[in-house]
Each structure stands twice: as C-alpha cells, then as structure tokens.
XYZ file of C-alpha atoms in Angstrom:
740
model
C -25.903 19.477 2.359
C -27.791 20.402 5.569
C -31.293 20.375 6.969
C -32.161 22.037 10.255
C -34.952 23.261 12.497
C -35.182 25.663 15.449
C -37.183 24.165 18.296
C -36.660 27.230 20.484
C -34.501 27.630 23.566
C -34.251 24.704 25.909
C -35.277 25.622 29.472
C -32.563 25.909 32.068
C -29.856 27.442 29.866
C -28.490 30.997 29.819
C -29.111 33.136 26.776
C -25.523 32.894 25.436
C -25.520 29.084 25.421
C -26.583 27.406 22.164
C -27.607 23.739 22.222
C -27.049 21.609 19.135
C -28.305 18.167 18.231
C -26.782 16.960 14.982
C -26.592 13.892 12.784
C -24.053 13.043 10.065
C -25.170 10.952 7.063
C -23.880 9.739 3.702
C -25.395 12.051 1.073
C -25.812 9.249 -1.474
C -27.206 6.505 0.737
C -28.563 8.215 3.850
C -26.410 5.838 5.910
C -25.337 7.111 9.335
C -21.617 7.854 9.688
C -20.379 6.904 13.177
C -17.063 8.152 14.604
C -17.067 11.272 12.397
C -15.146 14.232 13.832
C -17.285 17.339 14.424
C -15.575 20.658 15.218
C -17.615 23.565 16.595
C -16.102 27.061 16.347
C -12.694 25.386 15.821
C -12.566 24.794 19.581
C -14.977 22.048 20.674
C -14.661 18.574 19.141
C -17.279 15.828 19.211
C -17.417 12.315 17.744
C -20.675 10.975 16.321
C -22.186 7.883 17.941
C -23.190 4.590 16.301
C -26.206 6.243 14.638
C -24.316 9.338 13.519
C -25.592 11.673 16.264
C -23.701 14.274 18.279
C -24.729 16.780 20.972
C -23.029 19.977 22.086
C -23.600 23.170 24.058
C -21.468 26.152 23.103
C -21.106 29.798 24.069
C -22.380 31.843 21.153
C -22.908 35.547 20.370
C -24.226 35.810 16.785
C -23.091 32.778 14.765
C -21.275 29.483 15.176
C -19.454 27.245 12.678
C -19.629 23.475 12.248
C -16.942 21.443 10.436
C -17.191 17.674 9.887
C -14.478 15.303 8.615
C -14.807 11.620 7.809
C -12.455 9.259 6.004
C -13.292 9.075 2.295
C -15.722 12.036 2.313
C -15.513 15.722 1.498
C -15.114 18.002 4.508
C -18.300 19.860 5.477
C -18.208 23.388 6.873
C -21.070 25.850 7.454
C -22.102 28.792 9.659
C -25.363 28.977 11.672
C -27.171 31.586 13.723
C -27.017 31.275 17.511
C -30.204 29.330 18.162
C -30.834 25.916 19.621
C -30.695 23.750 16.505
C -31.305 20.269 15.166
C -28.955 19.772 12.210
C -28.661 16.996 9.646
C -25.354 17.042 7.754
C -24.931 14.962 4.597
C -21.345 14.307 3.496
C -20.449 13.692 -0.127
C -18.052 10.837 -1.012
C -14.641 12.260 -1.865
C -13.474 12.478 -5.454
C -9.783 12.520 -6.395
C -8.097 15.135 -4.229
C -4.568 16.209 -3.393
C -5.166 16.650 0.357
C -7.215 13.593 1.381
C -7.882 12.189 4.824
C -5.410 9.401 5.691
C -5.174 6.906 8.539
C -1.874 5.002 8.126
C 0.467 7.671 9.537
C -1.020 7.729 13.059
C -3.786 5.076 12.897
C -6.470 7.737 13.200
C -8.054 9.935 10.532
C -6.449 13.251 9.668
C -5.641 15.414 6.688
C -2.636 14.403 4.619
C -1.013 17.836 4.955
C -1.088 17.569 8.781
C 0.811 14.279 9.197
C 4.547 14.180 10.113
C 5.623 11.768 7.351
C 5.332 11.397 3.567
C 2.362 9.381 2.312
C 1.191 8.522 -1.201
C -2.520 7.798 -1.698
C -4.256 5.825 -4.441
C -7.944 6.736 -4.572
C -10.641 4.429 -6.023
C -10.748 6.575 -9.168
C -7.015 6.158 -9.853
C -7.193 2.428 -9.139
C -10.114 2.119 -11.531
C -7.996 3.547 -14.368
C -5.511 0.670 -14.149
C -6.173 -2.622 -15.956
C -3.240 -4.109 -14.023
C -2.810 -7.822 -13.408
C -1.911 -7.173 -9.762
C -1.572 -4.362 -7.254
C 2.188 -3.972 -7.802
C 1.531 -2.560 -11.290
C -0.777 0.064 -9.791
C 1.595 1.000 -6.945
C 4.434 1.370 -9.449
C 2.877 4.611 -10.752
C 3.487 6.463 -7.455
C 6.272 8.948 -6.762
C 9.301 7.490 -4.962
C 8.050 3.906 -5.292
C 9.488 1.245 -7.591
C 8.491 -2.426 -7.911
C 11.039 -4.796 -9.513
C 10.047 -8.404 -10.085
C 7.353 -8.147 -7.394
C 9.733 -6.611 -4.813
C 9.052 -3.050 -3.691
C 11.563 -0.349 -2.830
C 10.609 3.025 -1.343
C 13.146 5.774 -2.032
C 15.761 3.128 -2.852
C 15.898 1.891 0.731
C 15.686 -1.759 -0.390
C 17.228 -3.446 -3.387
C 16.145 -6.618 -5.116
C 17.010 -9.667 -2.992
C 15.431 -12.989 -3.902
C 14.290 -14.979 -0.880
C 14.727 -12.171 1.670
C 11.660 -11.007 3.591
C 10.177 -7.655 2.643
C 11.334 -4.486 4.418
C 8.028 -2.856 3.449
C 5.129 -4.258 5.458
C 1.906 -5.219 3.634
C -1.208 -4.326 5.639
C -4.794 -5.266 4.784
C -7.589 -3.543 6.699
C -5.277 -2.532 9.570
C -3.618 -5.956 10.091
C -0.367 -7.333 8.602
C -0.749 -9.600 5.575
C 2.643 -11.279 5.642
C 2.951 -15.086 5.207
C 4.561 -16.671 8.290
C 7.183 -18.693 6.438
C 8.697 -15.937 4.283
C 7.414 -12.581 5.650
C 7.417 -11.231 2.102
C 5.105 -9.192 -0.112
C 2.504 -11.346 -1.911
C 0.769 -8.884 -4.212
C -1.756 -11.421 -5.505
C -3.278 -11.677 -1.991
C -4.897 -8.250 -2.468
C -8.211 -8.389 -4.399
C -7.713 -5.456 -6.793
C -11.368 -5.256 -7.807
C -12.483 -4.731 -4.209
C -9.855 -2.170 -3.132
C -11.253 1.107 -1.836
C -7.946 2.914 -1.263
C -4.196 2.359 -0.912
C -1.896 4.392 1.341
C 1.881 4.060 1.137
C 3.786 5.447 4.104
C 7.459 6.244 3.459
C 9.978 5.628 6.234
C 10.389 3.339 9.248
C 7.049 2.638 10.936
C 7.778 -0.283 13.265
C 6.643 1.728 16.315
C 3.051 1.482 15.058
C 3.043 -1.614 12.857
C 5.871 -3.853 14.071
C 8.510 -6.025 12.433
C 8.917 -5.589 8.692
C 7.969 -1.897 8.549
C 11.587 -0.749 8.086
C 11.106 1.151 4.840
C 7.407 1.834 5.063
C 3.871 0.466 4.788
C 1.570 -0.558 1.943
C -1.877 -0.274 3.560
C -4.836 -1.557 1.530
C -8.428 -0.873 2.617
C -11.249 -2.889 1.038
C -14.741 -1.682 0.191
C -17.406 -1.825 2.912
C -20.891 -3.323 2.396
C -23.198 -0.735 0.829
C -26.469 0.614 2.192
C -28.412 0.153 -1.050
C -28.215 -2.679 -3.648
C -24.978 -2.146 -5.579
C -22.602 -4.146 -7.710
C -20.227 -4.293 -10.660
C -18.804 -6.625 -13.271
C -15.313 -6.009 -14.704
C -13.982 -7.844 -17.739
C -10.369 -7.418 -18.901
C -8.708 -8.942 -21.911
C -5.254 -8.333 -23.353
C -2.816 -9.417 -26.034
C 0.871 -8.818 -26.712
C 2.382 -7.100 -29.738
C 5.495 -8.444 -31.446
C 8.614 -8.174 -29.228
C 11.010 -5.229 -29.700
C 13.657 -7.746 -30.816
C 12.168 -10.006 -33.482
C 13.793 -13.330 -32.562
C 12.496 -13.120 -28.981
C 9.078 -14.138 -30.281
C 8.308 -17.783 -29.556
C 4.514 -17.850 -30.051
C 2.872 -18.689 -33.387
C -0.682 -17.485 -32.694
C -1.730 -14.421 -30.645
C -1.238 -14.697 -26.887
C -4.479 -13.701 -25.141
C -5.396 -13.550 -21.469
C -8.472 -12.401 -19.620
C -9.807 -11.631 -16.181
C -13.329 -11.438 -14.760
C -14.360 -9.714 -11.511
C -17.840 -9.346 -10.024
C -19.253 -8.016 -6.762
C -22.655 -7.370 -5.187
C -23.607 -5.682 -1.919
C -26.581 -4.391 0.034
C -27.907 -3.911 3.567
C -30.995 -5.677 4.882
C -32.334 -4.800 8.332
C -29.065 -3.201 9.466
C -26.985 -6.175 8.283
C -24.628 -5.459 5.399
C -23.705 -8.146 2.860
C -20.904 -8.112 0.320
C -19.815 -10.866 -2.072
C -16.940 -10.804 -4.543
C -15.499 -13.251 -7.023
C -12.835 -13.237 -9.706
C -11.176 -15.525 -12.197
C -7.781 -14.778 -13.750
C -6.699 -16.631 -16.900
C -3.154 -15.319 -17.201
C -0.896 -16.096 -20.161
C 2.557 -14.525 -20.062
C 4.763 -13.315 -22.890
C 7.424 -15.486 -21.222
C 7.304 -19.070 -22.427
C 5.835 -21.637 -20.020
C 4.733 -18.937 -17.555
C 1.006 -18.864 -16.843
C -1.525 -18.805 -13.995
C -5.118 -19.851 -13.390
C -6.441 -18.175 -10.267
C -9.871 -17.886 -8.647
C -10.872 -15.905 -5.569
C -14.048 -15.552 -3.491
C -14.811 -13.092 -0.680
C -17.835 -12.785 1.599
C -18.230 -9.946 4.111
C -20.975 -9.467 6.702
C -21.417 -6.341 8.805
C -23.952 -5.382 11.451
C -24.411 -2.420 13.793
C -26.030 -2.972 17.182
C -26.278 0.358 19.014
C -22.650 1.283 19.833
C -21.186 -1.945 18.454
C -20.141 -2.731 14.902
C -19.563 -6.388 14.043
C -17.786 -7.462 10.868
C -16.723 -10.846 9.514
C -14.866 -11.260 6.220
C -13.739 -14.492 4.602
C -11.318 -14.890 1.665
C -10.604 -18.020 -0.374
C -7.938 -18.155 -3.089
C -6.977 -21.077 -5.317
C -4.182 -20.871 -7.866
C -2.203 -23.084 -10.205
C 0.734 -21.392 -11.849
C 4.168 -21.659 -13.419
C 6.711 -18.884 -12.822
C 9.593 -17.855 -15.059
C 12.848 -17.519 -13.087
C 15.480 -16.417 -15.641
C 16.112 -16.659 -19.375
C 17.913 -19.253 -21.456
C 20.014 -16.638 -23.269
C 19.817 -12.939 -24.099
C 18.946 -13.705 -27.730
C 15.938 -15.726 -26.526
C 14.991 -13.553 -23.580
C 11.409 -14.837 -23.335
C 12.466 -18.509 -23.159
C 13.288 -19.972 -19.709
C 16.579 -21.544 -18.716
C 16.091 -25.347 -18.735
C 14.771 -26.545 -15.390
C 14.208 -23.045 -13.992
C 10.391 -22.955 -14.219
C 8.818 -23.025 -10.742
C 5.449 -24.822 -10.516
C 3.048 -24.288 -7.614
C -0.493 -25.253 -6.621
C -1.810 -22.926 -3.966
C -4.849 -22.742 -1.693
C -5.249 -19.935 0.812
C -8.000 -18.966 3.219
C -8.275 -15.823 5.360
C -10.903 -15.180 8.029
C -11.077 -11.677 9.532
C -13.417 -11.017 12.492
C -13.610 -7.457 13.834
C -15.548 -5.822 16.681
C -15.691 -2.027 17.072
C -17.235 -0.500 20.199
C -17.850 3.220 20.798
C -17.804 4.223 24.467
C -17.390 7.608 26.180
C -15.845 9.166 23.096
C -13.339 6.340 22.658
C -13.129 3.616 20.034
C -12.314 0.042 21.075
C -11.333 -2.410 18.338
C -10.772 -6.141 18.634
C -9.402 -7.499 15.369
C -8.363 -10.978 14.332
C -6.999 -12.846 11.340
C -6.650 -16.544 10.614
C -4.406 -17.123 7.592
C -4.109 -20.642 6.131
C -1.843 -21.650 3.233
C -1.477 -25.018 1.506
C 1.017 -25.099 -1.361
C 2.005 -28.425 -2.910
C 3.442 -30.328 0.088
C 3.572 -27.248 2.344
C 1.091 -26.179 5.010
C 1.275 -22.950 7.029
C -1.044 -21.251 9.512
C -0.983 -17.833 11.120
C -3.194 -16.345 13.837
C -3.264 -12.594 14.594
C -5.165 -10.980 17.475
C -4.986 -7.239 18.120
C -6.771 -4.979 20.582
C -6.671 -1.253 19.822
C -8.000 1.761 21.696
C -8.327 5.265 20.276
C -9.607 8.416 21.940
C -9.551 12.136 21.351
C -9.180 14.221 24.535
C -10.042 17.914 24.769
C -7.218 19.120 27.028
C -8.082 22.804 27.000
C -10.538 25.060 25.225
C -8.798 24.617 21.848
C -6.055 21.991 22.369
C -6.629 18.313 21.616
C -4.713 15.114 22.415
C -5.161 11.901 20.419
C -4.205 8.562 21.981
C -3.795 5.297 20.079
C -2.633 2.230 21.981
C -2.934 -1.503 21.710
C -1.443 -4.939 21.942
C -0.857 -7.489 19.192
C -0.072 -11.208 19.138
C 1.032 -13.049 15.979
C 1.567 -16.814 16.046
C 2.833 -18.684 12.972
C 2.852 -22.460 12.423
C 4.843 -24.104 9.635
C 3.523 -27.673 9.846
C 4.722 -29.131 6.561
C 7.146 -27.639 4.053
C 9.262 -28.961 1.225
C 12.114 -26.603 2.128
C 12.251 -27.292 5.883
C 13.452 -30.468 7.573
C 10.980 -30.154 10.460
C 8.004 -28.047 11.665
C 8.619 -24.575 13.084
C 6.716 -21.977 15.092
C 7.036 -18.213 15.277
C 5.674 -15.854 17.947
C 5.476 -12.037 18.023
C 3.965 -10.223 21.020
C 3.873 -6.435 21.096
C 2.475 -3.450 22.967
C 2.345 -0.003 21.361
C 1.224 3.493 22.269
C 1.115 6.632 20.151
C 0.182 10.146 21.180
C -0.507 13.299 19.208
C -0.911 16.772 20.722
C -2.304 19.753 18.853
C -1.089 23.159 20.031
C -3.007 26.213 18.764
C -0.899 29.145 17.611
C -1.628 32.721 16.570
C -3.590 33.553 13.434
C -5.418 30.185 13.474
C -2.183 28.258 12.920
C -1.478 24.902 14.537
C 1.445 22.788 15.735
C 1.031 19.021 16.037
C 3.558 16.963 18.000
C 3.710 13.169 17.666
C 5.465 10.440 19.672
C 5.127 6.677 19.857
C 6.764 3.550 21.238
C 6.437 -0.183 20.653
C 7.962 -3.076 22.571
C 8.037 -6.267 20.525
C 9.078 -9.745 21.567
C 10.021 -12.334 18.953
C 10.712 -16.037 19.270
C 11.239 -18.909 16.811
C 10.832 -22.474 18.111
C 12.810 -22.703 21.347
C 15.454 -20.151 20.393
C 16.040 -17.292 22.861
C 13.413 -14.551 22.982
C 14.431 -11.293 21.306
C 12.971 -8.128 22.872
C 13.265 -4.985 20.818
C 11.879 -1.513 21.608
C 11.306 0.974 18.764
C 10.428 4.658 18.939
C 9.152 7.389 16.661
C 8.611 11.134 17.037
C 7.676 13.989 14.777
C 5.881 17.237 14.301
C 3.840 19.239 11.833
C 3.837 23.045 11.911
C 1.355 25.117 9.952
C 3.447 28.050 8.740
C 0.670 29.764 6.810
C -2.902 29.102 5.766
C -1.868 26.445 3.214
C 1.804 25.801 4.110
C 2.866 22.904 6.319
C 6.341 21.967 7.578
C 6.842 18.400 8.834
C 9.674 16.444 10.441
C 9.928 12.904 11.750
C 12.373 10.378 13.177
C 11.510 6.688 13.450
C 13.141 3.350 14.151
C 12.599 0.141 12.224
C 13.260 -3.548 12.784
C 12.794 -6.732 10.786
C 13.188 -10.099 12.461
C 14.526 -12.949 10.266
C 11.882 -15.049 8.544
C 11.498 -18.799 8.968
C 12.635 -19.201 5.353
C 15.883 -17.294 5.967
C 16.611 -19.258 9.138
C 15.807 -22.812 8.020
C 15.392 -23.196 4.223
C 17.335 -26.116 2.747
C 16.688 -26.611 -0.956
C 18.489 -27.930 -4.007
C 17.899 -26.716 -7.559
C 20.137 -28.790 -9.821
C 23.723 -28.294 -8.662
C 22.857 -25.133 -6.657
C 21.872 -25.205 -2.966
C 19.900 -22.717 -0.873
C 21.117 -23.125 2.697
C 19.861 -22.071 6.154
C 21.430 -19.714 8.691
C 19.779 -20.049 12.147
C 22.108 -17.433 13.684
C 20.852 -14.457 11.672
C 20.449 -11.214 13.621
C 17.480 -8.835 13.183
C 17.819 -6.032 10.672
C 17.457 -2.651 12.351
C 17.763 1.014 11.540
C 16.246 4.460 11.674
C 14.889 6.984 9.214
C 14.540 10.764 9.364
C 12.684 13.211 7.146
C 11.960 16.899 6.883
C 9.438 18.143 4.370
C 7.344 21.098 3.231
C 3.905 20.874 1.615
C 2.252 23.847 -0.070
C -1.413 23.583 -1.055
C -2.561 25.636 -4.037
C -5.933 27.091 -4.973
C -6.411 29.626 -7.769
C -9.253 31.214 -9.713
C -11.940 30.406 -7.124
C -10.822 26.773 -6.813
C -10.824 26.164 -10.577
C -7.133 25.320 -10.215
C -6.120 23.199 -7.226
C -2.935 21.380 -6.380
C 0.126 21.035 -4.203
C 3.915 21.087 -4.249
C 5.821 18.890 -1.797
C 9.570 18.650 -1.157
C 11.240 16.318 1.353
C 14.766 15.439 2.380
C 15.333 11.968 3.848
C 18.103 10.063 5.624
C 17.941 6.292 6.241
C 20.530 4.224 8.133
C 20.446 0.432 8.558
C 22.496 -2.251 10.320
C 22.851 -6.007 9.692
C 20.942 -6.084 6.397
C 20.412 -9.643 5.190
C 21.526 -10.758 1.743
C 21.941 -14.169 0.146
C 25.623 -14.640 -0.657
C 26.653 -17.053 -3.413
C 29.826 -19.098 -3.245
C 31.457 -22.231 -1.978
C 29.473 -23.532 1.005
C 29.690 -26.700 3.087
C 26.971 -29.365 3.473
C 27.810 -32.379 5.631
C 31.424 -31.216 5.482
C 31.373 -31.407 1.680
C 31.967 -28.356 -0.536
C 28.958 -27.249 -2.656
C 27.945 -24.174 -4.638
C 25.058 -22.360 -3.061
C 23.376 -19.372 -1.448
C 23.324 -18.657 2.283
C 21.693 -15.652 4.026
C 24.113 -13.524 6.030
C 24.084 -10.178 7.845
C 26.475 -8.437 5.483
C 25.920 -4.746 5.157
C 25.416 -1.521 7.018
C 23.696 0.945 4.753
C 23.081 4.660 4.343
C 20.465 5.978 1.927
C 19.799 9.690 1.688
C 18.268 11.960 -0.883
C 15.628 14.436 -1.945
C 12.106 13.915 -3.203
C 9.765 16.379 -4.844
C 6.177 15.676 -5.809
C 3.429 17.774 -7.290
C -0.205 17.647 -8.305
C -2.539 20.033 -10.082
C -6.078 19.973 -11.419
C -7.826 22.511 -13.614
C -11.628 22.304 -13.527
C -13.737 23.659 -16.368
C -17.399 23.451 -17.280
C -17.264 20.169 -19.185
C -14.509 18.368 -17.308
C -11.007 18.707 -15.893
C -7.303 18.269 -16.596
C -4.958 16.715 -14.038
C -1.153 16.552 -13.861
C 0.766 14.850 -11.041
C 4.013 13.044 -10.364
C 7.404 13.409 -8.731
C 11.176 13.100 -8.837
C 13.344 11.206 -6.335
C 17.129 11.586 -6.033
C 18.813 8.762 -4.096
C 22.352 8.152 -2.782
C 22.574 4.471 -1.658
C 25.899 3.911 0.174
C 27.403 0.656 1.430
C 28.967 1.706 4.755
C 31.168 -1.422 4.766
C 33.012 -0.218 1.674
C 36.654 0.753 2.204
C 39.214 2.440 -0.010
C 40.886 -0.219 -2.090
C 37.644 -2.146 -2.639
C 36.073 -2.189 -6.092
C 34.541 1.236 -6.851
C 31.151 -0.255 -7.733
C 30.893 -1.902 -4.305
C 30.587 1.543 -2.721
C 26.952 1.376 -3.831
C 24.324 -0.934 -2.417
C 23.249 -3.640 -4.863
C 20.266 -3.103 -7.164
C 19.859 0.588 -6.319
C 19.552 3.576 -8.659
C 20.044 7.359 -8.383
C 17.063 8.897 -10.174
C 13.358 8.052 -10.323
C 10.764 10.084 -12.249
C 6.973 9.580 -12.423
C 4.670 11.888 -14.420
C 0.943 11.352 -15.069
C -1.433 13.427 -17.198
C -5.176 12.980 -17.606
C -7.934 14.922 -19.335
C -11.624 14.362 -18.782
C -14.120 15.883 -21.226
C -17.708 15.142 -20.321
C -17.785 11.331 -20.325
C -14.549 10.783 -22.245
C -11.159 10.312 -20.567
C -7.610 10.063 -21.922
C -4.238 9.983 -20.249
C -0.506 9.326 -20.453
C 1.868 7.930 -17.803
C 5.647 8.287 -17.934
C 8.210 6.499 -15.745
C 11.994 6.647 -15.680
C 14.484 4.815 -13.471
C 18.202 5.470 -13.969
C 20.635 2.545 -14.460
C 21.337 0.160 -11.583
C 24.597 1.101 -9.854
C 25.757 -2.317 -8.645
C 24.761 -5.885 -9.524
C 25.330 -8.939 -7.354
C 28.263 -10.945 -8.784
C 26.197 -14.141 -8.514
C 24.280 -13.046 -11.623
C 27.505 -13.112 -13.647
C 27.987 -16.758 -12.658
C 24.440 -18.102 -12.817
C 22.484 -16.070 -15.388
C 23.637 -16.500 -19.013
C 24.740 -13.382 -20.928
C 24.687 -11.075 -17.907
C 27.960 -9.413 -18.920
C 26.756 -9.024 -22.502
C 23.553 -7.440 -21.223
C 25.458 -4.942 -19.072
C 27.828 -4.053 -21.930
C 25.101 -3.751 -24.590
C 22.121 -2.377 -22.653
C 21.581 -0.255 -19.587
C 19.663 -1.798 -16.682
C 17.280 1.112 -16.449
C 13.577 1.606 -16.973
C 11.895 4.165 -19.219
C 8.338 3.603 -20.242
C 5.202 5.328 -21.497
C 1.652 4.005 -21.035
C -1.504 5.551 -22.469
C -5.244 5.058 -22.158
C -8.571 6.306 -23.508
C -12.011 5.588 -22.125
C -15.672 6.485 -22.241
C -18.386 6.276 -19.570
C -21.996 5.627 -20.531
C -23.347 7.057 -17.288
C -27.031 6.371 -17.877
C -26.521 2.626 -18.175
C -23.461 2.378 -15.918
C -21.048 1.020 -18.550
C -17.389 2.021 -18.897
C -15.136 1.127 -21.832
C -11.369 1.624 -21.685
C -8.434 0.879 -23.973
C -5.020 0.808 -22.266
C -1.600 0.420 -23.911
C 1.509 -0.406 -21.882
C 5.038 0.083 -23.249
C 3.685 2.289 -26.022
C 7.119 2.647 -27.667
C 7.689 -1.134 -27.516
C 11.173 -0.730 -26.020
C 13.467 -3.534 -24.858
C 13.571 -2.950 -21.105
C 15.533 -4.917 -18.508
C 14.911 -4.664 -14.769
C 17.357 -7.428 -13.857
C 19.747 -9.811 -15.635
C 17.737 -12.776 -16.862
C 14.441 -10.923 -17.281
C 13.114 -8.667 -20.034
C 10.011 -6.561 -19.545
C 6.833 -7.102 -21.534
C 6.469 -5.889 -25.129
C 3.740 -3.460 -26.124
C 0.523 -4.811 -24.600
C -3.043 -3.868 -25.542
C -5.721 -4.043 -22.851
C -9.497 -3.757 -23.221
C -11.587 -3.164 -20.120
C -15.384 -3.315 -19.897
C -17.158 -2.397 -16.675
C -20.811 -2.395 -15.724
C -21.814 -0.993 -12.333
C -25.012 -0.071 -10.527
C -26.071 1.477 -7.221
C -23.422 3.201 -5.117
C -20.613 1.697 -7.230
C -21.983 3.177 -10.463
C-alpha cells in the first residue's frame, strides 16, 4: 500500500535527478519500521531511520522502482514516474511463505533462497497449529530434524547421549540460552505462547555463534510489544486413550492435564509494554511423572530518536518428577524403582538491549543475566555482547554487508549437589562476518560469504584454550527462481562443567568426572539447489530443495559404562571420554507447495533425509554394528498436509524414522528387557497426527481438536521408554488487536 504526493522539483538539481523522501510503516498498526532495506532501481540501497524515513536522489529517465524488505513482512515493490516524490509505504505482515526473510544464517535479514546454508523456518501460523507441551514437539515436525527424549539431532549428526552437552546451540533473541553447568538444550525455557518465529540452521555455525553450534542453531525470536492494545488467552486440555498394549495401563480414572497462557501488549507515548503468563498442570501417561510450572514475562521497549531501548524479564518456577526408564517391558509406563528424578526449580532471566542507528550502521549492545536455583544447586551466568552491522554500497550495484562483534560469557556454579566445590567458566570471543554481492548478467546475482571467530575458554584455573573457527560459502542465482548454494564451516564445543566435574551416585551406579576432556571439534560442508515455483498467476506457489552434506568430527564425548575406580576401589559407573571420530554424510530433499483458491488454500510440505553415520574408529574385526555411530538412523521422512476452507482448517502430519543402527551396550546391562525389546520390536518411529479447527473471526475465538498418535501404535525411541498412546487435545484461543 502506498500514498504519495508531488511537491515539484527541488531547486538546485538537474532535470534527470529525482529526489525521494519516503517512510515505511506497518500496514496494520501504522508503526514506523526502522532499519528496513529500501532498494531503488535495484542499484541504490537505503536503510530507514528510527522513524521509518529514508531519503535518496537517483538518476531517472521515465520511471523508477522501489523495493522494500523487512523481517516478518511481505516484500513491497512498485514503479513511479520520475518526479520528486514523498512516498509512504505500508508493509503487510507476512503470512506463511516458502521463501521468508531469515536472520540466523548471517545475522542480518535476507531472503531464505539467498543464504549459503540450509535453514528451516517455523512461522507464527505453524506454531499456532501445535498444541505441544514444549517447543521440542513443534520442532520435531521439520525436515531433517529429530528430537529424542528432549535431545535434538540435525541430519543425524548427534545421537542420544544422556548428560552430554548439546551440539546444537539454543539461541533466544540473538543470545545463547545454554545453562552454564550443563550447556544442554532446555526446551522448557522457551515460552511457546510468546514465540514469533523459529529458525533452525543446519551445519556448523561456531564462527558466528560460538561453542556448542557444531551441528546447527535453534534460534527463537519472541513477540515484540504491539503498537495498539492487543492480547490473547490460550487454554489447552488433553487426555490419554488406552495404551496400545492393554496391561501397560496403570491409571484407574482418566488422566487429564491442562495449560493456560495469557498475554497483553500496547504502546503508550512511544513506550511499548508486554506482559505474559502461563501455568502448566502436566500429568504424564508415565506413572509418577508430572510437572507444575508457572512462568511470567514482562517486556518494556522505547524508541528515542535513533535509539531503541528494550528490557525483558523472565521468571520460571517448576516442581516436577521425571521418568528415567521403565520397570519392565510388560509395564512400560511404570518406572524402575528409585529411578524417578525429583526437582524444584526457580529461574530468572533479565535481558537488556540497546540498538543505535548511526550513519547507516546498526550498533547493538545486548546482555543476559541467567539465574538458576534447583534444590541445593545455584548457578549464575552473565552474557554481554556488542554487535555492529552495516551495509556498504561498494559500486553502483554491488553491496557489502559487515557483521562483527565481541562476546563475553561468564558462568558461576556456586552450589551444586553433583560438584564437590564451586566452579567458574569464562568464554571470550571476537567474530567478523562479511558478505559481498556481485551483480551478473540478466539481473542475476552472486553472493560470497566468509567469517571468522576467535574464542577463548577457561574453567577455574585450568589452562586457557584458544580456538579459531572459520566459515565460507556462496550463493549463485542461476535463473530467475533458481539458486545454487555451497558452504563450509567449522564447529567446536568446549566440555561443560557437568562433564568435567560431576560426581554422583544413583544406587550402586556412579557418574564420575573427567577434568582432562578435550573440546569436540569438526567441520561441515554442504551444496544445495533451491528452485522456487509459481504457477497460474501465483495461485500455486512452492519450492523444491535438494542438498548434499558431509560432516566430520573429532574427539566426540560419550559416557562410557564399565568398571571404574573411586578412591582406588572398583565401582560400576559412567565416565565421559573422548571416544570417537565421526563421519556423517547424506542427502536431503525438501519441498513445499500451496494452492490458493477463492475460499481458502491447500498446503503440502515436508522432506526426506538419507544419512550415513560412520564411526571412523571402527576397524575390520570389530563388531559389525560398531561401524555405525550409536543412536543414529538412515532414513527420516516428514510430510504435512493442510486444507483451509473459509474459517475451517484440517490437517495431517506424518513422520517416519528408520530403526536405530547401534545401541550403547550399557542399556543391555542397566535397562530391563532391552534385548527383548530389540528382538520383538524395532526402535523406529512412525506416527500420524491430525487436527481440525475453526476460527470465529468476528469475535477472535479459535477452537481446535488435535490427535497425536492417531493409530495408537506402540512406539519406542529408546530402550526403557515407550512413546505416548493416542492423545486427544482441545485448544481454545481468544485474541484481540494485532494478535487476533
């Protein structure tokens, strides 16, 4: 949408120079959109200021074109006559699309098809369809991604390894969200009801994001305060059907759980306010597993000329009991005696952020204070990061993007049940990333990327470890809607405090420390092709993407079970060791299509991933199964279908994971009936979910019925754990304002 006027020629300019004063606004709220990218005649690029304004003078004969891009909004493009003009451009918020704007790949906004790596995106609309208990259930619908017992693997690069820090880095609003003691993925830290979008980057990304980003990134962005009064209330309730095997049922009356989420936001005199709260009353189908969790978030935001100030505070309190493994296979929902883990948790997060626009550049100063108190434990983490971004016009139609910064992370483990004494952890890093666009013939483009990060790591008074990591890549536009990409990146993960110093006894089994662990390191490479599709005057839109990948790792950490020594006495226990060098390669295809018709649309999307996970330490004469990395699979399929007819929606989701190739021998010793499980069932995953819903647009109410495990199959991810039986969810949502 545009509005414009012609004030006549400005004095002092030649006839072929056209002067433009423009402003970019949100079409729904009228809110100014600062730092939007404005392209004039595909040659001159401007960035809007704090109030959404831009100015330009261009050589013009008859007409000139203006294109505007902004994260989360539809791209605007229009043609104007060559007159001095005042233009107001109103961008529409983006609906579900197959070529969205992303930020995780290079830490600045650009179209998904133009990045050098593979990225999966969860839009607000797709998130809203999921009545999931936590974010891991939502992420598990994406191509190439699998979550097993809360641990994520991307393209099979990581297996399941209890107690080992995550090789996929969790990021919340551009900063790591990784607890200092364990450096693992805590899905419940993300407030699902307040998530605006999720981007999952596949492949090593330590050059931009640091330690832990060996396999990729899960980057969650939360909703911003709204311009006009807005809010929502979500209510979920669920119950379990009878188990697929009758004698697994231990409950006498129906098991019911519920969850309540509510948020409100507005802006008063240029100060934005946002509040959010939730309560989760979780009852599991596994006996003695439950959780009672409450969360509160307050966010304040204010713009003062070229400065944007933001302060967000999170508070989470939880009491829960977690199921570890079963008593027997014939009572798969009943815990092994003494294996239930009880925890009382309090966590607080404070995020201050300052953004300053100056001379076309963006300065960001971000911070995070992360406090955890769990039972007798107490941990603190402080993160400070300065980041600078600027877009340089090198020549008439060539552009260079620079992103650089420095980051300091300090962790304090003051009290912990598993550690004999306090510990500290320090990470200091500097990074720089550049991107050069090179115009080619026929309006094609080549983009070249390169980045470096130098990270220093120290625990207590142990020697400092300095580790440089690099990345490089390119994206070549072969045709109007065809893009070829390639990338090579290094990754590193420093050992966590838990891996270095945990000493814990569970019955006769010990978990022991290993202070001499070396960092995990490796590199990943990818080459891919993305073809965008548009048929029948945009009634049919979509894409086809194919990528080949190659990952190599050294010194991967695993907990090894066996006879250990404590005070020179033999005991049975687990100890972390650098055991394996790994190679994972394969092929991934993904697709998406949408057919739009007068009363609605149909959408089909998904993907297939083929994985070869090789243990490079394997030698001829070793057991054949040990050639494969533990807890990996060969095939992964995700298919999603949705139809929307006026205000009614229905859909089906299908997932398949082929059987696990190799299981850690410790399961045969510790978990009852593991051998029976392997002989009688396959450790694979095949599941169908379905949903129907209806939106009462006039009053802002949405009703949705969701069924997981529609076929009520007996599914096993790991020995000792059976997946949930058929589960029926009911979701009610009321929303108003911009969130309606």
